Amino acid sequence: MFYSSHTRGLAAIILAYSIWGLFPVYWKLLGRISPTELLFIRLILTSLSCLLLLPLRGSWKDFRAAWQDRQQLATSLFTAILLSGNWFAFIWAVNNGRVMESSLGYFLCPLVSVLLGRVIEHEHLGVRRWLAVGLAAAGVGTLVIIAGRLPLAAICIALTWGGYAVMKKRTTLGPVVGLGMETSLLAPVSAVILLIMAFQGPLTITTAPSAALGFLTTAGFLTAAPLLLFAFAAQRIRLSTMGMGQYIVPSAHLGLAVLYGEPVTGGVLAGFALIWCGLVVYSLPQRKRGTASEKGV
């Protein structure tokens, strides 16, 4: 049964990352709508999707109990803020022609997970993985020098998602209950802000093509599905294993950035090459030390 649980977790994380890898295509279709509006609408629709799923999965009782736990409420609010920050940075990057920057952010996520896993989960790293982090830092430094600016969207994506992964690793809530808590905490605030924005002037969603509005109605489902897969996997496999599978997302984003015509200079390739080298070094197997911290999935 232990092996079966690990296998299901591994399959879930691969599927989740594959869906996220194609997300730039979806958000490009909604490019006429502002990232702020998309974020608030996404929170509301995802919350509604989870509220519909809870009774179907028999999780309504657990959901109600979680709302009565103050510590759980505080944890869910923190993860909700991390999640919404990640969503906004990603949507903003895609709809401002910076898919390559979102790719950079998700390339850094595994290494951020490594650092957070060491600090919070006390997972052993070893010299090779510290070297991997150093190579990635050098790669980011190269990209900063070439671009003449900090890739803020990439940094935000990496930090918020790395933190979210750690928190989901430590939560005891089921996937639907956890995501439902996170989005339901922010959905009412999102609705109020949208109403205030509407009173101040017409929302960009009111001028979007009907086809875009049709695509937007699926945002809740498309958001919930990979996140539920992610949460399911987080409780069954190691944080470092989750980081390894995340290479699927930035690789797909980088390919899409090229297809969308974003410039790829020699300096940019050099920066990415250092990050790729770091990922290769990180992926090399380490000698088992037999410590308690390394046992388990």
Tab-separated table of C-alpha atoms in Angstrom:
chain	number	residue	atom	x	y	z
A	1	MET	CA	0.000	0.000	0.000
A	2	PHE	CA	2.921	2.343	0.711
A	3	TYR	CA	4.213	1.885	-2.840
A	4	SER	CA	0.710	2.328	-4.284
A	5	SER	CA	0.280	5.642	-2.468
A	6	HIS	CA	3.629	6.895	-3.780
A	7	THR	CA	2.746	5.883	-7.338
A	8	ARG	CA	-0.588	7.692	-7.227
A	9	GLY	CA	1.102	10.787	-5.861
A	10	LEU	CA	3.723	10.713	-8.612
A	11	ALA	CA	1.099	10.328	-11.344
A	12	ALA	CA	-0.951	13.176	-9.886
A	13	ILE	CA	1.972	15.606	-9.791
A	14	ILE	CA	3.013	14.843	-13.377
A	15	LEU	CA	-0.537	15.452	-14.621
A	16	ALA	CA	-0.828	18.675	-12.622
A	17	TYR	CA	2.431	20.056	-14.019
A	18	SER	CA	1.409	19.110	-17.571
A	19	ILE	CA	-1.798	21.139	-17.247
A	20	TRP	CA	0.078	24.113	-15.799
A	21	GLY	CA	2.614	23.877	-18.612
A	22	LEU	CA	-0.114	24.737	-21.131
A	23	PHE	CA	-1.725	27.473	-19.031
A	24	PRO	CA	-0.101	30.390	-20.943
A	25	VAL	CA	-2.215	29.422	-23.955
A	26	TYR	CA	-5.382	29.737	-21.865
A	27	TRP	CA	-4.510	33.090	-20.291
A	28	LYS	CA	-3.401	34.519	-23.658
A	29	LEU	CA	-6.957	33.917	-24.851
A	30	LEU	CA	-8.109	36.194	-22.018
A	31	GLY	CA	-5.532	38.902	-22.700
A	32	ARG	CA	-8.198	41.584	-23.235
A	33	ILE	CA	-9.156	41.357	-19.557
A	34	SER	CA	-6.924	42.990	-16.925
A	35	PRO	CA	-4.820	40.649	-14.724
A	36	THR	CA	-6.395	42.129	-11.568
A	37	GLU	CA	-9.922	41.308	-12.728
A	38	LEU	CA	-8.819	37.854	-13.866
A	39	LEU	CA	-7.320	37.142	-10.442
A	40	PHE	CA	-10.483	38.112	-8.535
A	41	ILE	CA	-12.772	36.257	-10.946
A	42	ARG	CA	-10.520	33.217	-10.774
A	43	LEU	CA	-10.709	33.182	-6.971
A	44	ILE	CA	-14.498	33.434	-7.028
A	45	LEU	CA	-15.018	30.743	-9.681
A	46	THR	CA	-12.543	28.362	-8.039
A	47	SER	CA	-14.283	28.831	-4.699
A	48	LEU	CA	-17.647	28.003	-6.288
A	49	SER	CA	-16.162	24.934	-7.994
A	50	CYS	CA	-14.842	23.647	-4.669
A	51	LEU	CA	-18.129	24.322	-2.876
A	52	LEU	CA	-19.865	22.188	-5.506
A	53	LEU	CA	-17.296	19.413	-5.152
A	54	LEU	CA	-17.364	19.235	-1.332
A	55	PRO	CA	-20.766	17.498	-0.934
A	56	LEU	CA	-20.048	15.232	-3.910
A	57	ARG	CA	-16.891	13.993	-2.180
A	58	GLY	CA	-18.523	13.797	1.257
A	59	SER	CA	-16.140	16.453	2.606
A	60	TRP	CA	-18.652	19.064	3.751
A	61	LYS	CA	-18.337	18.051	7.421
A	62	ASP	CA	-14.535	18.396	7.312
A	63	PHE	CA	-14.899	21.764	5.600
A	64	ARG	CA	-17.177	23.081	8.353
A	65	ALA	CA	-14.872	21.729	11.058
A	66	ALA	CA	-11.875	23.467	9.476
A	67	TRP	CA	-13.644	26.833	9.717
A	68	GLN	CA	-13.962	26.349	13.478
A	69	ASP	CA	-10.219	25.775	13.925
A	70	ARG	CA	-8.493	29.156	14.381
A	71	GLN	CA	-5.040	27.780	13.671
A	72	GLN	CA	-6.276	26.150	10.492
A	73	LEU	CA	-7.978	29.376	9.441
A	74	ALA	CA	-4.723	31.296	9.908
A	75	THR	CA	-2.777	28.696	7.928
A	76	SER	CA	-5.342	28.686	5.118
A	77	LEU	CA	-5.305	32.485	4.941
A	78	PHE	CA	-1.528	32.440	4.603
A	79	THR	CA	-1.589	29.820	1.847
A	80	ALA	CA	-4.416	31.724	0.127
A	81	ILE	CA	-2.286	34.878	0.024
A	82	LEU	CA	0.665	32.919	-1.382
A	83	LEU	CA	-1.564	31.296	-3.983
A	84	SER	CA	-3.194	34.544	-5.114
A	85	GLY	CA	0.210	36.230	-5.355
A	86	ASN	CA	1.445	33.404	-7.545
A	87	TRP	CA	-1.646	33.591	-9.751
A	88	PHE	CA	-1.379	37.341	-10.237
A	89	ALA	CA	2.342	37.261	-11.078
A	90	PHE	CA	1.790	34.501	-13.626
A	91	ILE	CA	-1.251	36.074	-15.309
A	92	TRP	CA	0.484	39.447	-15.427
A	93	ALA	CA	3.619	37.948	-17.003
A	94	VAL	CA	1.672	36.038	-19.666
A	95	ASN	CA	-0.589	38.930	-20.641
A	96	ASN	CA	2.332	41.366	-20.803
A	97	GLY	CA	4.359	39.265	-23.244
A	98	ARG	CA	6.700	37.819	-20.604
A	99	VAL	CA	6.002	34.106	-20.846
A	100	MET	CA	9.776	33.564	-20.762
A	101	GLU	CA	9.880	35.300	-17.385
A	102	SER	CA	7.184	32.973	-16.078
A	103	SER	CA	9.328	30.128	-17.410
A	104	LEU	CA	12.278	31.453	-15.398
A	105	GLY	CA	10.122	31.629	-12.273
A	106	TYR	CA	9.034	28.028	-12.559
A	107	PHE	CA	12.567	26.869	-13.371
A	108	LEU	CA	13.596	28.413	-10.052
A	109	CYS	CA	10.700	26.859	-8.111
A	110	PRO	CA	12.350	23.421	-7.640
A	111	LEU	CA	15.476	25.024	-6.212
A	112	VAL	CA	13.436	27.304	-3.955
A	113	SER	CA	11.638	24.147	-2.791
A	114	VAL	CA	15.041	22.607	-2.071
A	115	LEU	CA	16.019	25.550	0.141
A	116	LEU	CA	12.691	25.645	1.936
A	117	GLY	CA	12.755	21.873	2.329
A	118	ARG	CA	16.144	22.187	4.028
A	119	VAL	CA	15.116	25.043	6.323
A	120	ILE	CA	11.584	23.924	7.221
A	121	GLU	CA	11.420	20.181	6.573
A	122	HIS	CA	15.084	19.558	7.499
A	123	GLU	CA	15.667	17.539	4.326
A	124	HIS	CA	19.339	16.727	3.676
A	125	LEU	CA	20.839	18.488	0.642
A	126	GLY	CA	24.540	17.729	0.395
A	127	VAL	CA	27.250	19.560	-1.523
A	128	ARG	CA	25.795	18.838	-4.974
A	129	ARG	CA	22.454	20.406	-4.245
A	130	TRP	CA	23.997	23.459	-2.618
A	131	LEU	CA	26.068	23.781	-5.811
A	132	ALA	CA	22.836	23.529	-7.809
A	133	VAL	CA	21.360	26.442	-5.889
A	134	GLY	CA	24.524	28.464	-6.472
A	135	LEU	CA	24.439	27.820	-10.234
A	136	ALA	CA	20.799	28.879	-10.362
A	137	ALA	CA	21.621	32.091	-8.491
A	138	ALA	CA	24.409	32.785	-11.005
A	139	GLY	CA	21.925	32.221	-13.822
A	140	VAL	CA	19.469	34.712	-12.378
A	141	GLY	CA	22.308	37.195	-11.890
A	142	THR	CA	23.258	36.822	-15.565
A	143	LEU	CA	19.672	37.448	-16.672
A	144	VAL	CA	19.475	40.538	-14.464
A	145	ILE	CA	22.650	41.946	-16.014
A	146	ILE	CA	21.419	41.231	-19.555
A	147	ALA	CA	17.926	42.657	-19.013
A	148	GLY	CA	19.076	45.523	-16.801
A	149	ARG	CA	16.279	44.837	-14.315
A	150	LEU	CA	15.176	42.311	-11.749
A	151	PRO	CA	12.756	39.683	-13.138
A	152	LEU	CA	10.244	40.529	-10.429
A	153	ALA	CA	7.461	38.356	-11.827
A	154	ALA	CA	9.798	35.346	-11.943
A	155	ILE	CA	11.021	35.941	-8.389
A	156	CYS	CA	7.448	36.336	-7.123
A	157	ILE	CA	6.360	33.130	-8.882
A	158	ALA	CA	9.262	31.144	-7.429
A	159	LEU	CA	8.926	32.394	-3.851
A	160	THR	CA	5.140	32.181	-3.599
A	161	TRP	CA	4.934	28.731	-5.148
A	162	GLY	CA	7.839	27.395	-3.119
A	163	GLY	CA	6.179	28.628	0.061
A	164	TYR	CA	2.822	27.224	-1.002
A	165	ALA	CA	4.380	23.808	-1.642
A	166	VAL	CA	5.863	23.735	1.856
A	167	MET	CA	2.581	24.724	3.494
A	168	LYS	CA	0.623	22.097	1.535
A	169	LYS	CA	3.176	19.526	2.627
A	170	ARG	CA	2.401	20.315	6.260
A	171	THR	CA	-1.400	20.629	6.097
A	172	THR	CA	-3.746	17.877	7.236
A	173	LEU	CA	-6.699	19.055	5.138
A	174	GLY	CA	-7.803	17.077	2.106
A	175	PRO	CA	-7.291	18.570	-1.362
A	176	VAL	CA	-10.856	19.832	-1.912
A	177	VAL	CA	-11.264	21.087	1.657
A	178	GLY	CA	-7.897	22.877	1.590
A	179	LEU	CA	-8.427	24.612	-1.735
A	180	GLY	CA	-12.015	25.405	-0.818
A	181	MET	CA	-10.841	27.054	2.402
A	182	GLU	CA	-8.157	29.078	0.635
A	183	THR	CA	-10.346	30.433	-2.151
A	184	SER	CA	-13.455	30.912	0.021
A	185	LEU	CA	-11.471	33.129	2.392
A	186	LEU	CA	-10.597	35.518	-0.445
A	187	ALA	CA	-13.657	35.146	-2.701
A	188	PRO	CA	-15.907	37.591	-0.756
A	189	VAL	CA	-13.115	40.173	-0.664
A	190	SER	CA	-12.603	39.664	-4.401
A	191	ALA	CA	-16.306	40.237	-5.095
A	192	VAL	CA	-16.354	43.455	-3.049
A	193	ILE	CA	-13.249	44.800	-4.799
A	194	LEU	CA	-14.739	44.017	-8.216
A	195	LEU	CA	-17.901	45.915	-7.277
A	196	ILE	CA	-15.863	48.920	-6.137
A	197	MET	CA	-13.881	48.806	-9.378
A	198	ALA	CA	-17.112	48.647	-11.381
A	199	PHE	CA	-18.453	51.786	-9.659
A	200	GLN	CA	-15.221	53.624	-10.466
A	201	GLY	CA	-15.410	52.808	-14.175
A	202	PRO	CA	-16.286	50.043	-16.649
A	203	LEU	CA	-14.427	46.772	-16.107
A	204	THR	CA	-12.371	45.408	-18.973
A	205	ILE	CA	-14.412	42.206	-18.806
A	206	THR	CA	-17.420	44.159	-20.127
A	207	THR	CA	-15.621	44.827	-23.427
A	208	ALA	CA	-14.078	41.356	-23.840
A	209	PRO	CA	-15.182	39.203	-26.812
A	210	SER	CA	-17.936	36.689	-26.098
A	211	ALA	CA	-15.532	33.842	-26.867
A	212	ALA	CA	-13.188	35.061	-24.128
A	213	LEU	CA	-16.056	35.187	-21.663
A	214	GLY	CA	-16.881	31.604	-22.595
A	215	PHE	CA	-13.326	30.529	-21.876
A	216	LEU	CA	-13.392	32.463	-18.597
A	217	THR	CA	-16.300	30.392	-17.267
A	218	THR	CA	-13.988	27.360	-17.207
A	219	ALA	CA	-11.376	29.134	-15.030
A	220	GLY	CA	-12.684	27.597	-11.820
A	221	PHE	CA	-12.497	24.035	-13.086
A	222	LEU	CA	-9.160	24.470	-14.857
A	223	THR	CA	-7.724	26.060	-11.721
A	224	ALA	CA	-9.123	23.518	-9.286
A	225	ALA	CA	-8.154	20.369	-11.196
A	226	PRO	CA	-4.318	20.734	-11.154
A	227	LEU	CA	-4.292	22.281	-7.676
A	228	LEU	CA	-6.261	19.357	-6.286
A	229	LEU	CA	-3.840	16.990	-8.006
A	230	PHE	CA	-0.959	18.966	-6.489
A	231	ALA	CA	-2.445	18.865	-2.990
A	232	PHE	CA	-3.136	15.131	-3.366
A	233	ALA	CA	0.500	14.522	-4.335
A	234	ALA	CA	1.946	16.817	-1.644
A	235	GLN	CA	0.835	14.443	1.098
A	236	ARG	CA	2.240	11.351	-0.631
A	237	ILE	CA	5.665	12.232	-2.025
A	238	ARG	CA	8.726	14.169	-0.847
A	239	LEU	CA	8.997	17.898	-1.354
A	240	SER	CA	12.193	17.386	-3.354
A	241	THR	CA	10.429	14.876	-5.628
A	242	MET	CA	7.692	17.422	-6.290
A	243	GLY	CA	10.396	19.905	-7.261
A	244	MET	CA	11.886	17.471	-9.770
A	245	GLY	CA	8.594	17.024	-11.617
A	246	GLN	CA	8.130	20.762	-11.840
A	247	TYR	CA	10.615	20.944	-14.724
A	248	ILE	CA	7.663	20.101	-16.988
A	249	VAL	CA	6.046	23.505	-16.383
A	250	PRO	CA	8.927	25.880	-17.252
A	251	SER	CA	10.038	23.745	-20.191
A	252	ALA	CA	6.575	24.066	-21.727
A	253	HIS	CA	6.474	27.801	-20.948
A	254	LEU	CA	9.848	28.388	-22.571
A	255	GLY	CA	8.733	26.585	-25.715
A	256	LEU	CA	5.542	28.641	-25.825
A	257	ALA	CA	7.539	31.873	-25.321
A	258	VAL	CA	9.556	31.058	-28.431
A	259	LEU	CA	6.358	30.294	-30.357
A	260	TYR	CA	4.921	33.636	-29.247
A	261	GLY	CA	7.970	35.414	-30.694
A	262	GLU	CA	9.632	36.601	-27.482
A	263	PRO	CA	13.329	37.434	-28.104
A	264	VAL	CA	15.905	34.818	-27.113
A	265	THR	CA	19.404	36.361	-27.117
A	266	GLY	CA	22.729	34.722	-26.374
A	267	GLY	CA	22.830	36.331	-22.943
A	268	VAL	CA	19.384	34.991	-22.103
A	269	LEU	CA	20.452	31.513	-23.189
A	270	ALA	CA	23.584	31.807	-21.037
A	271	GLY	CA	21.484	32.667	-17.988
A	272	PHE	CA	19.104	29.793	-18.608
A	273	ALA	CA	22.065	27.475	-19.264
A	274	LEU	CA	23.424	28.145	-15.766
A	275	ILE	CA	20.011	27.395	-14.292
A	276	TRP	CA	19.750	24.196	-16.352
A	277	CYS	CA	23.200	23.163	-15.131
A	278	GLY	CA	22.003	23.728	-11.592
A	279	LEU	CA	18.968	21.547	-12.243
A	280	VAL	CA	21.170	18.806	-13.717
A	281	VAL	CA	23.475	18.904	-10.688
A	282	TYR	CA	20.441	18.860	-8.403
A	283	SER	CA	19.063	15.825	-10.227
A	284	LEU	CA	22.194	13.720	-9.751
A	285	PRO	CA	21.633	10.938	-7.203
A	286	GLN	CA	23.141	11.414	-3.767
A	287	ARG	CA	24.622	8.737	-1.539
A	288	LYS	CA	22.147	7.492	1.041
A	289	ARG	CA	23.069	8.613	4.543
A	290	GLY	CA	20.472	6.550	6.365
A	291	THR	CA	19.318	9.408	8.547
A	292	ALA	CA	15.786	9.642	9.798
A	293	SER	CA	15.272	12.875	7.908
A	294	GLU	CA	15.760	11.116	4.579
A	295	LYS	CA	13.387	8.239	5.195
A	296	GLY	CA	9.859	8.207	3.874
A	297	VAL	CA	8.338	9.127	0.565
